[in-house]
mmCIF file of C-alpha atoms in Angstrom:
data_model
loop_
_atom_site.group_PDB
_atom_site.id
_atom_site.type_symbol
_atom_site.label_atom_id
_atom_site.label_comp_id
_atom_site.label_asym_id
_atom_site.label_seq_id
_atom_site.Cartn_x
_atom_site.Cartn_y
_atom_site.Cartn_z
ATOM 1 C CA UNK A 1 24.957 107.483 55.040
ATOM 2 C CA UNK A 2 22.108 105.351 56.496
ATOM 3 C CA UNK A 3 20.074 106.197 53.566
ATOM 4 C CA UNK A 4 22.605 105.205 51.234
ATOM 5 C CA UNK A 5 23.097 102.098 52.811
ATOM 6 C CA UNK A 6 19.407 101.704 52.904
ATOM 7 C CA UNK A 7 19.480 102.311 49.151
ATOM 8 C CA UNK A 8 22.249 99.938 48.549
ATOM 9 C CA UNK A 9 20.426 96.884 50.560
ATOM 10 C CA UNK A 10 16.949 97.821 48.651
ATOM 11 C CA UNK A 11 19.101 97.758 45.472
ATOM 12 C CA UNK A 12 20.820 94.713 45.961
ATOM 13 C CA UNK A 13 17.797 93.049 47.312
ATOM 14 C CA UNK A 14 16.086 93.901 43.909
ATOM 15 C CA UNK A 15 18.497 92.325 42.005
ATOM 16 C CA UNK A 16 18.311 89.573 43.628
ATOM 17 C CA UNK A 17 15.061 88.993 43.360
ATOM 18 C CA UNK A 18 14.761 90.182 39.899
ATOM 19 C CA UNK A 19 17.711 87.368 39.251
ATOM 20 C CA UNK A 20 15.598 84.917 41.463
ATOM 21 C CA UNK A 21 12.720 85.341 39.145
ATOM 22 C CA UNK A 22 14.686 85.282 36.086
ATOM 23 C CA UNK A 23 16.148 82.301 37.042
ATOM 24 C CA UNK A 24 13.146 80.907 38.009
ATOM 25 C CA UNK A 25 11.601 81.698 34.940
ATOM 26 C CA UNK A 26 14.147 80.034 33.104
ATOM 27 C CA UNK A 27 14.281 76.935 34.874
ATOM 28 C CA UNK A 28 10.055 76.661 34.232
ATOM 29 C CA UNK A 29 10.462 77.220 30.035
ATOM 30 C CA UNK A 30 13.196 75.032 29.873
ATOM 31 C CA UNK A 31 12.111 71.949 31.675
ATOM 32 C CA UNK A 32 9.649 70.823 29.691
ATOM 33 C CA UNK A 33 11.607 70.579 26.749
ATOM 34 C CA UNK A 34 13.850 67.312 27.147
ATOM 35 C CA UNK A 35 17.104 67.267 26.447
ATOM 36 C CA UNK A 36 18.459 66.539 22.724
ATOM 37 C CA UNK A 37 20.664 63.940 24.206
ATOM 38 C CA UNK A 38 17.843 62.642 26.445
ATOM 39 C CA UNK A 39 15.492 62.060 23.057
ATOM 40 C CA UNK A 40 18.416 60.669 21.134
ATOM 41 C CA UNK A 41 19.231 57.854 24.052
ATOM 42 C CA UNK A 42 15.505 57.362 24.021
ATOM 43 C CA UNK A 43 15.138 56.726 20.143
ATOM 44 C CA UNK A 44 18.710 54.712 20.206
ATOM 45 C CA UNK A 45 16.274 52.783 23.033
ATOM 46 C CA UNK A 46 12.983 52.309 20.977
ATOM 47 C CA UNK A 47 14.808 50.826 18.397
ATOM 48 C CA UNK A 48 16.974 48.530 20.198
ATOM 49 C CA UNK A 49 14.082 47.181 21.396
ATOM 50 C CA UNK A 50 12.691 46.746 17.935
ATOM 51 C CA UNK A 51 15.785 45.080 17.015
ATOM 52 C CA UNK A 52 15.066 42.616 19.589
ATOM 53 C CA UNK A 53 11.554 42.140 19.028
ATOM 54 C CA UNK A 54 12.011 41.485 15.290
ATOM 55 C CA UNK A 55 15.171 39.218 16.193
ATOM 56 C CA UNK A 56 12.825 37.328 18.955
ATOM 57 C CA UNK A 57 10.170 37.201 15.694
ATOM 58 C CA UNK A 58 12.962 35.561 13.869
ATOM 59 C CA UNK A 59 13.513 32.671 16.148
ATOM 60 C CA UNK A 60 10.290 32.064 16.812
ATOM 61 C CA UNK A 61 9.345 31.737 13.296
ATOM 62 C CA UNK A 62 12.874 29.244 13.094
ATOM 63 C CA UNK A 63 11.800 27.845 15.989
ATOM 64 C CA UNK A 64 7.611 27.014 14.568
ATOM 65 C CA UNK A 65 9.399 25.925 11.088
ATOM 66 C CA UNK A 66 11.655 23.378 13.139
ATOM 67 C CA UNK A 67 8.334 22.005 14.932
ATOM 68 C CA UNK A 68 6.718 21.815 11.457
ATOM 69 C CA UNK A 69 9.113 19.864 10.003
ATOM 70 C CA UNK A 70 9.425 17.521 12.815
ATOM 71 C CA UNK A 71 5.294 17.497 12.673
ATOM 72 C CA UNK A 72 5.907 16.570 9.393
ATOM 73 C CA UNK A 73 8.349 13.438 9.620
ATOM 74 C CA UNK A 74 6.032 12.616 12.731
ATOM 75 C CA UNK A 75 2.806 12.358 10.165
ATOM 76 C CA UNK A 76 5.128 10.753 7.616
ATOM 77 C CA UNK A 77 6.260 8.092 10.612
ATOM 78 C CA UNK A 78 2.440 7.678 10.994
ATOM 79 C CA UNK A 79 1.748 7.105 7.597
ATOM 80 C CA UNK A 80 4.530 4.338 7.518
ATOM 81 C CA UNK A 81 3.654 2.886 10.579
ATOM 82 C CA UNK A 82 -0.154 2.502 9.732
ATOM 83 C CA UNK A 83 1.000 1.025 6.069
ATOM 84 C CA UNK A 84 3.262 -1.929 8.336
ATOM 85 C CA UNK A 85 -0.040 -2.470 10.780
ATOM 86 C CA UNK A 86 -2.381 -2.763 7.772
ATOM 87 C CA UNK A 87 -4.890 -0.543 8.987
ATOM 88 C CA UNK A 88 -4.760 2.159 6.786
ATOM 89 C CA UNK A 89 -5.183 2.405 2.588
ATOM 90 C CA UNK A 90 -3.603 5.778 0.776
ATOM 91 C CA UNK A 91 -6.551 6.667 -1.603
ATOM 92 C CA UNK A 92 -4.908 5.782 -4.704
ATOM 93 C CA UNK A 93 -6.836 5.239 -7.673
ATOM 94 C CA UNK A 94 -5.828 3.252 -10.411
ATOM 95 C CA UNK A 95 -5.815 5.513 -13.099
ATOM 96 C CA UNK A 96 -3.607 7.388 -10.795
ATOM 97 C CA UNK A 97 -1.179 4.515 -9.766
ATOM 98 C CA UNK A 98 -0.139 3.600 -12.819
ATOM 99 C CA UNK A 99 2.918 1.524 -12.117
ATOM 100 C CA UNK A 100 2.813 -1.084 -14.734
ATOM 101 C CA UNK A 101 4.922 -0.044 -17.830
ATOM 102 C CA UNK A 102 3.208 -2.541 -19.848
ATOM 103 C CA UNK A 103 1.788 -2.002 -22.972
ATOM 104 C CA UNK A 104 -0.791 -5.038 -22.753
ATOM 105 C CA UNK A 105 -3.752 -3.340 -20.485
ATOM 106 C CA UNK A 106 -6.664 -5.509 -21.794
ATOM 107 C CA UNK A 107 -8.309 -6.794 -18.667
ATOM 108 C CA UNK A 108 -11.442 -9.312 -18.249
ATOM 109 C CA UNK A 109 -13.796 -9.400 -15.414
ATOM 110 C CA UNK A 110 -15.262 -12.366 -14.372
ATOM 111 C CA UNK A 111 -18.279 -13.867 -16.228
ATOM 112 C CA UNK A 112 -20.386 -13.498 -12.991
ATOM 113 C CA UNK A 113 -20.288 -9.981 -13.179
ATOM 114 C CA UNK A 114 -20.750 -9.945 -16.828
ATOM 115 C CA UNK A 115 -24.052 -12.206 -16.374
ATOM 116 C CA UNK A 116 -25.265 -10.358 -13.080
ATOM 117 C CA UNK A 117 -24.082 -7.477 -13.022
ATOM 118 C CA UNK A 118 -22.327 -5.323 -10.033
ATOM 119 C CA UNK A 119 -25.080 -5.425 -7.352
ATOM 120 C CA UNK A 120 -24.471 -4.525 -3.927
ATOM 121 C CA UNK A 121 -24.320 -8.421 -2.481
ATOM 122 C CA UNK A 122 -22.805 -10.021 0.148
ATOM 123 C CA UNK A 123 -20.029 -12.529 -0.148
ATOM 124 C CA UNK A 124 -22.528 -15.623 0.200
ATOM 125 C CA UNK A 125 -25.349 -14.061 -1.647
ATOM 126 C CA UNK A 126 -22.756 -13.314 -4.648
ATOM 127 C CA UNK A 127 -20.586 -16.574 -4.216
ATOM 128 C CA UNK A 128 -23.882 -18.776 -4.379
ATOM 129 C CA UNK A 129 -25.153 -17.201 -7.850
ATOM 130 C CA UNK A 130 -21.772 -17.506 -8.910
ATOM 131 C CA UNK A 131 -21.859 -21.333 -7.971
ATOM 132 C CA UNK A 132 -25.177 -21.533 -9.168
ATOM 133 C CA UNK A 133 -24.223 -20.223 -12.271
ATOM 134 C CA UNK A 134 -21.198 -22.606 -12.979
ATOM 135 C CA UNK A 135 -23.330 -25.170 -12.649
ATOM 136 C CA UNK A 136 -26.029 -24.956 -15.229
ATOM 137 C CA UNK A 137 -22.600 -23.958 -17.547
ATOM 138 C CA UNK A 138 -20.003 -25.966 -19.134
ATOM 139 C CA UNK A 139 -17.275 -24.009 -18.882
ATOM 140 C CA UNK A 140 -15.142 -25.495 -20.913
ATOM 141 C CA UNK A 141 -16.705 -24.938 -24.004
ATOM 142 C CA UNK A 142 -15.208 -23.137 -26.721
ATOM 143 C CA UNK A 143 -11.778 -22.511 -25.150
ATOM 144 C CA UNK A 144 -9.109 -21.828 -27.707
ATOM 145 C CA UNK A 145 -6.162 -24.442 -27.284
ATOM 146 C CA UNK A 146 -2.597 -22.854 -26.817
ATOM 147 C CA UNK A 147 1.020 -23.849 -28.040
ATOM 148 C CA UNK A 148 3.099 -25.311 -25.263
ATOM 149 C CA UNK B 1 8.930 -72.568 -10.321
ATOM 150 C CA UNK B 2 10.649 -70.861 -7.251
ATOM 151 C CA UNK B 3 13.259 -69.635 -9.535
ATOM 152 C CA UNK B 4 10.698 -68.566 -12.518
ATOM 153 C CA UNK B 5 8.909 -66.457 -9.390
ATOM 154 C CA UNK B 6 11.567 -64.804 -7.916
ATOM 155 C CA UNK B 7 12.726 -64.056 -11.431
ATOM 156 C CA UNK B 8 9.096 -62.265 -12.434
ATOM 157 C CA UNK B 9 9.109 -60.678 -8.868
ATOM 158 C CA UNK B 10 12.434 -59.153 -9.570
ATOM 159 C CA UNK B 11 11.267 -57.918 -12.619
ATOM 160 C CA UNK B 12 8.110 -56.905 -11.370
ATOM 161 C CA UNK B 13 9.738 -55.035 -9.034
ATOM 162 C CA UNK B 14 12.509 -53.288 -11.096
ATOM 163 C CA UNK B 15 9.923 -52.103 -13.545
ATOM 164 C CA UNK B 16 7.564 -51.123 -10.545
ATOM 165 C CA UNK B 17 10.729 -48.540 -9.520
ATOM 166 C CA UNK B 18 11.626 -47.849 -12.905
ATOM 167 C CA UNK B 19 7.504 -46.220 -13.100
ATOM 168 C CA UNK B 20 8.381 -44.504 -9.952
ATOM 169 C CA UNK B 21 10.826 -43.169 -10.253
ATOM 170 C CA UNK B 22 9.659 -40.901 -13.258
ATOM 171 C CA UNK B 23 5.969 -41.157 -12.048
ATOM 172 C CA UNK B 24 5.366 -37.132 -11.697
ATOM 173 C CA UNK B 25 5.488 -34.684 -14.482
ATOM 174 C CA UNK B 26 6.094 -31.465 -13.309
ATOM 175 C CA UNK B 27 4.865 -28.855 -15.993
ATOM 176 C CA UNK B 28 1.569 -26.896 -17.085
ATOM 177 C CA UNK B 29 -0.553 -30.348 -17.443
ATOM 178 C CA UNK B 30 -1.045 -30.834 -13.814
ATOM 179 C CA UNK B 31 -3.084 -27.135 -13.759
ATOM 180 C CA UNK B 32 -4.355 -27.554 -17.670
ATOM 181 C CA UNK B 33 -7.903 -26.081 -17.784
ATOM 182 C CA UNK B 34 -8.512 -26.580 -14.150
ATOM 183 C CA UNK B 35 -10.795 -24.113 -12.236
ATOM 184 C CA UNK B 36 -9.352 -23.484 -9.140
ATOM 185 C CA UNK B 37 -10.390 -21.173 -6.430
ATOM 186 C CA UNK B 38 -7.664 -19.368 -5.651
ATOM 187 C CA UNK B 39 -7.685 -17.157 -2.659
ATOM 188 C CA UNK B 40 -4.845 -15.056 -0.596
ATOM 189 C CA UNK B 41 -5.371 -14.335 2.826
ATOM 190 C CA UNK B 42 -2.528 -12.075 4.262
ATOM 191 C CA UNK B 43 -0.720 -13.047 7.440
ATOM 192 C CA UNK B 44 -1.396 -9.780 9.320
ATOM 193 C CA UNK B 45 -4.852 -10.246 8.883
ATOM 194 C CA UNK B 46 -5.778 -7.021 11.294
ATOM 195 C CA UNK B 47 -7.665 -5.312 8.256
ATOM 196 C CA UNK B 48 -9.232 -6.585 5.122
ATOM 197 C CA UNK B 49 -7.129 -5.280 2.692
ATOM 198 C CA UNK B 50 -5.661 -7.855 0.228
ATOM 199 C CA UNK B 51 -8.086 -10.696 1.184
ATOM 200 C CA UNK B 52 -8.487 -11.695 -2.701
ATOM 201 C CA UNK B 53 -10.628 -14.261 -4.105
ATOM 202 C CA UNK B 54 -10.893 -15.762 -7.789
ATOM 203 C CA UNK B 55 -12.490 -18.452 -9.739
ATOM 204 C CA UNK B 56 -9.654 -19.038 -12.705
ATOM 205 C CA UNK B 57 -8.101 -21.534 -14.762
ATOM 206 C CA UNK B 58 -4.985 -21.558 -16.082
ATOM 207 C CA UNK B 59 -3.489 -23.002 -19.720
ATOM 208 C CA UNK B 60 -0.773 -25.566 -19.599
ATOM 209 C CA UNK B 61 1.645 -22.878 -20.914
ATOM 210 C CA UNK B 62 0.565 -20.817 -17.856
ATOM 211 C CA UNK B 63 -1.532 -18.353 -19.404
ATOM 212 C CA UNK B 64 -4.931 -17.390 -17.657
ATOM 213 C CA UNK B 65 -7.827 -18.473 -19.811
ATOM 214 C CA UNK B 66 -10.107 -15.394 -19.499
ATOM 215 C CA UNK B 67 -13.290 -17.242 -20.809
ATOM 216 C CA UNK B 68 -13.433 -19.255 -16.938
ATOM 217 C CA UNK B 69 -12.000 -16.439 -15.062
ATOM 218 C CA UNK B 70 -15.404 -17.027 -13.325
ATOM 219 C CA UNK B 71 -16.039 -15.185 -9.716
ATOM 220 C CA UNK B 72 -13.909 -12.732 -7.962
ATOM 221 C CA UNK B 73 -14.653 -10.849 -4.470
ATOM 222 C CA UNK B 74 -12.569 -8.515 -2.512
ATOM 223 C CA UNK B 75 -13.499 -8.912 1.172
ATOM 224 C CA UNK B 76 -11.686 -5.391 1.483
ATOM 225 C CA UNK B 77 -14.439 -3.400 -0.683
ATOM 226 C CA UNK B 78 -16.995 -6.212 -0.386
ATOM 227 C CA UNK B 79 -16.813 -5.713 -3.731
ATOM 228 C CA UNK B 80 -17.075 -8.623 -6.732
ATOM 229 C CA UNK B 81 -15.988 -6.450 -9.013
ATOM 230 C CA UNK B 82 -12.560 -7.651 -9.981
ATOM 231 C CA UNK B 83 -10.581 -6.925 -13.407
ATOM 232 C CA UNK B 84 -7.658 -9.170 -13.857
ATOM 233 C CA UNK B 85 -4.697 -8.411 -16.721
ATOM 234 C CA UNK B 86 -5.382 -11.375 -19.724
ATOM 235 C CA UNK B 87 -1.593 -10.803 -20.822
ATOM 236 C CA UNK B 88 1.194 -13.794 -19.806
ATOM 237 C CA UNK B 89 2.956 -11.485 -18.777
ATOM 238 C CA UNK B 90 1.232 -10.345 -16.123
ATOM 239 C CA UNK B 91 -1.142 -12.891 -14.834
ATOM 240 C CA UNK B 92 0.338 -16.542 -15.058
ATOM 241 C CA UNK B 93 0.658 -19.905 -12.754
ATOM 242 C CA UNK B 94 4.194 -20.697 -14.251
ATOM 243 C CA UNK B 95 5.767 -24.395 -13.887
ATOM 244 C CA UNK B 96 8.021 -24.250 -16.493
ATOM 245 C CA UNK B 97 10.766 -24.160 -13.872
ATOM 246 C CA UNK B 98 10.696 -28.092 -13.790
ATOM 247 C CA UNK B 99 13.005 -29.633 -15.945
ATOM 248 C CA UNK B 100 13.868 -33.222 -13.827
ATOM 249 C CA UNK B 101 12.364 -36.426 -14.015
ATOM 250 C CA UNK B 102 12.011 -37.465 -10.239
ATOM 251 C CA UNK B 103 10.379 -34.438 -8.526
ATOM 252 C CA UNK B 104 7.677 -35.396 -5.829
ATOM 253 C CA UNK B 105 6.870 -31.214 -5.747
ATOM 254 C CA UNK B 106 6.532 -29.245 -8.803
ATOM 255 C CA UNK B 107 7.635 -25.659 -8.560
ATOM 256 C CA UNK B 108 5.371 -23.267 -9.472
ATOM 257 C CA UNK B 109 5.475 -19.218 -9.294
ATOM 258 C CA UNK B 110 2.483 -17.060 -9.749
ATOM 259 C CA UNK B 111 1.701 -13.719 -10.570
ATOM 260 C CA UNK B 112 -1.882 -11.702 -11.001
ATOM 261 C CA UNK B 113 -2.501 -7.904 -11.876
ATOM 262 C CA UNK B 114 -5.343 -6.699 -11.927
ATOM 263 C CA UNK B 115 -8.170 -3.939 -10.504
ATOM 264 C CA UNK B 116 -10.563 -4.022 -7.643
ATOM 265 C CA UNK B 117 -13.341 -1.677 -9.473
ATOM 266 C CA UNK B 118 -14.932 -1.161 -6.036
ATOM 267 C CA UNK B 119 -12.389 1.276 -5.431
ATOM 268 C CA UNK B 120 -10.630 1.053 -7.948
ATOM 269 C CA UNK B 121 -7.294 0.346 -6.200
ATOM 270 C CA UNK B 122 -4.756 -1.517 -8.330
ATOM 271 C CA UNK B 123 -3.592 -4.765 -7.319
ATOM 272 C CA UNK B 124 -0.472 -6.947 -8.070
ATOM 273 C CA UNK B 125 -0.089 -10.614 -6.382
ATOM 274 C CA UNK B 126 3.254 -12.673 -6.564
ATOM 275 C CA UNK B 127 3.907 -15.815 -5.250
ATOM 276 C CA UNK B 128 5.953 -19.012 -5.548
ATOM 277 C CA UNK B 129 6.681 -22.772 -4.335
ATOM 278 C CA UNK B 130 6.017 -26.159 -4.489
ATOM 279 C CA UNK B 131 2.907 -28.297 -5.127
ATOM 280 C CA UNK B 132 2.911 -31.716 -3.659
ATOM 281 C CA UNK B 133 2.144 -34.146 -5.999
ATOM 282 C CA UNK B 134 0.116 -37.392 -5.709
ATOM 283 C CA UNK B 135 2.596 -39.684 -6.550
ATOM 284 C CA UNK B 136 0.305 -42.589 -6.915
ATOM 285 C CA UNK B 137 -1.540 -40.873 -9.555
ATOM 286 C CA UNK B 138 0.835 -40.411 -12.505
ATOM 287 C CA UNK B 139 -2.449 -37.890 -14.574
ATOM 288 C CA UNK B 140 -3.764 -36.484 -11.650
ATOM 289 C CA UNK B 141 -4.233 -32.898 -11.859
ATOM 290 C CA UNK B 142 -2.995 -30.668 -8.919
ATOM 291 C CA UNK B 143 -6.315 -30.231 -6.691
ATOM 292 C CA UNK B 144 -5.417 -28.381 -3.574
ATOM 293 C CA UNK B 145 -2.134 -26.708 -2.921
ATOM 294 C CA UNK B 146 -0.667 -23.616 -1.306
ATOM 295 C CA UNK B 147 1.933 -21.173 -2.271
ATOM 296 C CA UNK B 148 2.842 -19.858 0.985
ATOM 297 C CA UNK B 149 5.525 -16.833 -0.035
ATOM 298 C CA UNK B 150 2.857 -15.111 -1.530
ATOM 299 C CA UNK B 151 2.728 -11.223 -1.594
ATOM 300 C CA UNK B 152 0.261 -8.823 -2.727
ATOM 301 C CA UNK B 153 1.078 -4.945 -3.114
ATOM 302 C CA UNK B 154 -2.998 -3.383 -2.998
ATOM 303 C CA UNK B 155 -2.868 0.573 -3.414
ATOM 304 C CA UNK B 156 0.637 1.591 -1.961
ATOM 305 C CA UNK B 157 0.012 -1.523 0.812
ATOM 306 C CA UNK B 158 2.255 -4.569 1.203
ATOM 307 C CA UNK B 159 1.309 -7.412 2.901
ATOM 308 C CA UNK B 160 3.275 -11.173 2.684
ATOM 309 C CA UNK B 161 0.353 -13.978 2.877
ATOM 310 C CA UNK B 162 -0.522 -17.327 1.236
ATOM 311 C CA UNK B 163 -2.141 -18.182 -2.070
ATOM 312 C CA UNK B 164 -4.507 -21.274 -1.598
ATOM 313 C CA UNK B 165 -5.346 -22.968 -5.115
ATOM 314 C CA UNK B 166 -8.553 -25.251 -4.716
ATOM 315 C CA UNK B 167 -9.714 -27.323 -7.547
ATOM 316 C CA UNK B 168 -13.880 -26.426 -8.486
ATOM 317 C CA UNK B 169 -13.655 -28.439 -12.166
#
C-alpha cells in the first residue's frame, strides 16, 4: 500500500513537473513573438504619427507662405515708401520705360555736348565751357521762323 | 489857358489809361527766341533726383527751337548729357491760354520729355502758371519767372517742385 502510494506521489510529482517544464517552455518560445494585435496597434501608431507629422509639415509650409507674402507687401511698402522720401531710383532704363505712345521720338542734345563731347566734368567745369561757348556764338543765326 | 490845360490833361490822362489798360500781351512773343535757363529743383530736395537744368529757347508758337537747346546737366547723374523730345507735342512753353486784353500775368503751361543719357532714365516735366509781367514795358520779353506747380516723373519717381525760367539772351 505504502509503495503504491509512494508510486502515486512520484507519479504525480512527475507530471507535474513535466507540465511545469512544458509550460515553462511554452511561455519562453512564445514571448518573444509579440502579439498580432500588439504589432497592429503599433503600426495603427507609427502612422498616426506620420499623419501628424506630415499635417504639422502642412501648416508650417502655410504658415512660411503667409510670412512670405507678408515679407513681400513689407518690401513692396518699402519700395513705396523710399519712392515718397526720394531716396531711392528703380533701375529703369529708357529703352525699357517706354511710356510715351508717341510716334515723334526725334530728340536733340544740346550743342555743348555736340561741340565737347560727354566728358566726365563737373557742373562748373561743364557750365563754364558751355558759357564760354555761347559767347564766342550767335545763337540766333540761322533759326527757321515758325507760323503762329 | 486853365481850361485848354485841364482839357489836354484830361485827355492826356484818358489816353494814358486807355495804353494801360491793354499794355500787356499775353502770348508766345514775350518768350520768342529767348534763351532762358530753365531749371527745376524739387521741393523734397533729400536726394538729387530730378534736379534738371537746360539752356533752351522757345518759338512764339511754343515750340522748342532745337538749334539753342544749348547746355543741360542733371545734378542726379552729374551727367550733361541730356536728350530732350524736338516734337510740340511733347516739349513746349505754351501761352496760348491768353485770350484777354488786360492781364498783368500771362498764363503759361510747360511740358519737357526727354532722356538723361547718364543713366539713361527717362524724364517727363510738367508745369503751369503765371508770369508777371512788366507792365511798364509794353515789348519787354519775360526775363525771370517761376512756374511753381511744376512736376517731374524721373524713372518711376515723382516729385512736385518749381520750374525757374531765367533769361541768358
Amino acid at each position: 500500500m505504502t509503495k503504491n502510494f509512494k508510486l502515486i506521489a512520484a507519479s504525480t510529482l512527475f507530471a507535474l513537473f513535466a507540465l511545469f517544464v512544458i509550460y515553462v517552455f511554452y511561455n519562453q518560445n512564445n514571448s518573444s513573438k509579440t502579439p498580432p494585435q500588439s504589432s497592429n496597434m503599433q503600426n495603427n501608431n507609427s502612422n498616426e504619427e506620420l499623419f501628424n507629422a506630415i499635417n504639422l509639415l502642412k501648416k508650417e509650409v502655410v504658415s512660411l507662405r503667409g510670412e512670405i507674402k507678408n515679407i513681400e507687401a513689407e518690401l513692396r511698402t518699402i519700395t513705396i515708401k523710399n519712392s515718397t522720401d526720394d531716396q531711392v531710383l528703380i533701375e529703369i532704363s529708357a529703352q525699357e520705360n517706354n511710356f510715351n505712345a508717341y510716334n515723334s521720338d526725334e530728340t536733340v542734345k544740346p550743342f555743348h555736348i555736340k561741340t565737347t563731347g560727354a566728358e566726365n566734368k563737373t557742373y562748373n567745369e561743364s557750365q563754364e565751357q558751355a558759357f564760354e561757348l555761347l559767347q564766342n556764338s550767335d545763337i540766333f543765326e540761322s533759326i527757321p521762323d515758325v507760323d503762329e | 489857358m486853365n481850361r485848354l490845360f485841364l482839357i489836354t490833361a484830361l485827355l492826356f490822362s484818358l489816353n494814358s489809361n486807355a495804353t494801360l489798360d491793354e499794355r500787356t500781351w499775353c502770348d508766345g512773343r514775350i518768350i520768342h527766341w529767348n534763351l532762358y535757363q530753365v531749371t527745376f529743383e524739387p521741393f523734397n530736395d533729400a536726394s538729387a533726383i530730378g534736379m534738371l537744368e537746360f539752356w533752351m529757347g522757345f518759338h512764339r508758337n511754343g515750340s522748342m527751337i532745337p538749334n539753342i537747346y544749348w547746355y543741360s546737366w542733371d545734378k542726379y547723374l552729374m551727367n550733361d548729357d541730356v536728350s530732350l523730345y524736338t516734337d510740340s507735342s511733347r516739349t513746349y512753353l505754351d501761352l496760348s491760354h491768353n485770350t484777354g486784353s488786360y492781364s498783368r500775368g500771362c498764363y503759361a503751361s510747360l511740358r519737357i520729355e526727354g532722356t538723361s543719357n547718364g543713366g539713361p532714365y527717362s524724364f517727363t516735366i510738367s508745369g503751369s502758371g503765371f508770369i508777371s509781367r512788366d507792365n511798364s514795358d509794353l515789348s519787354s520779353d519775360a526775363d525771370y519767372f517761376t512756374l511753381n506747380n511744376a512736376l517731374i516723373t524721373y524713372g518711376e519717381l515723382s516729385k512736385w517742385g518749381k520750374l525757374t525760367f531765367t533769361q541768358i539772351r
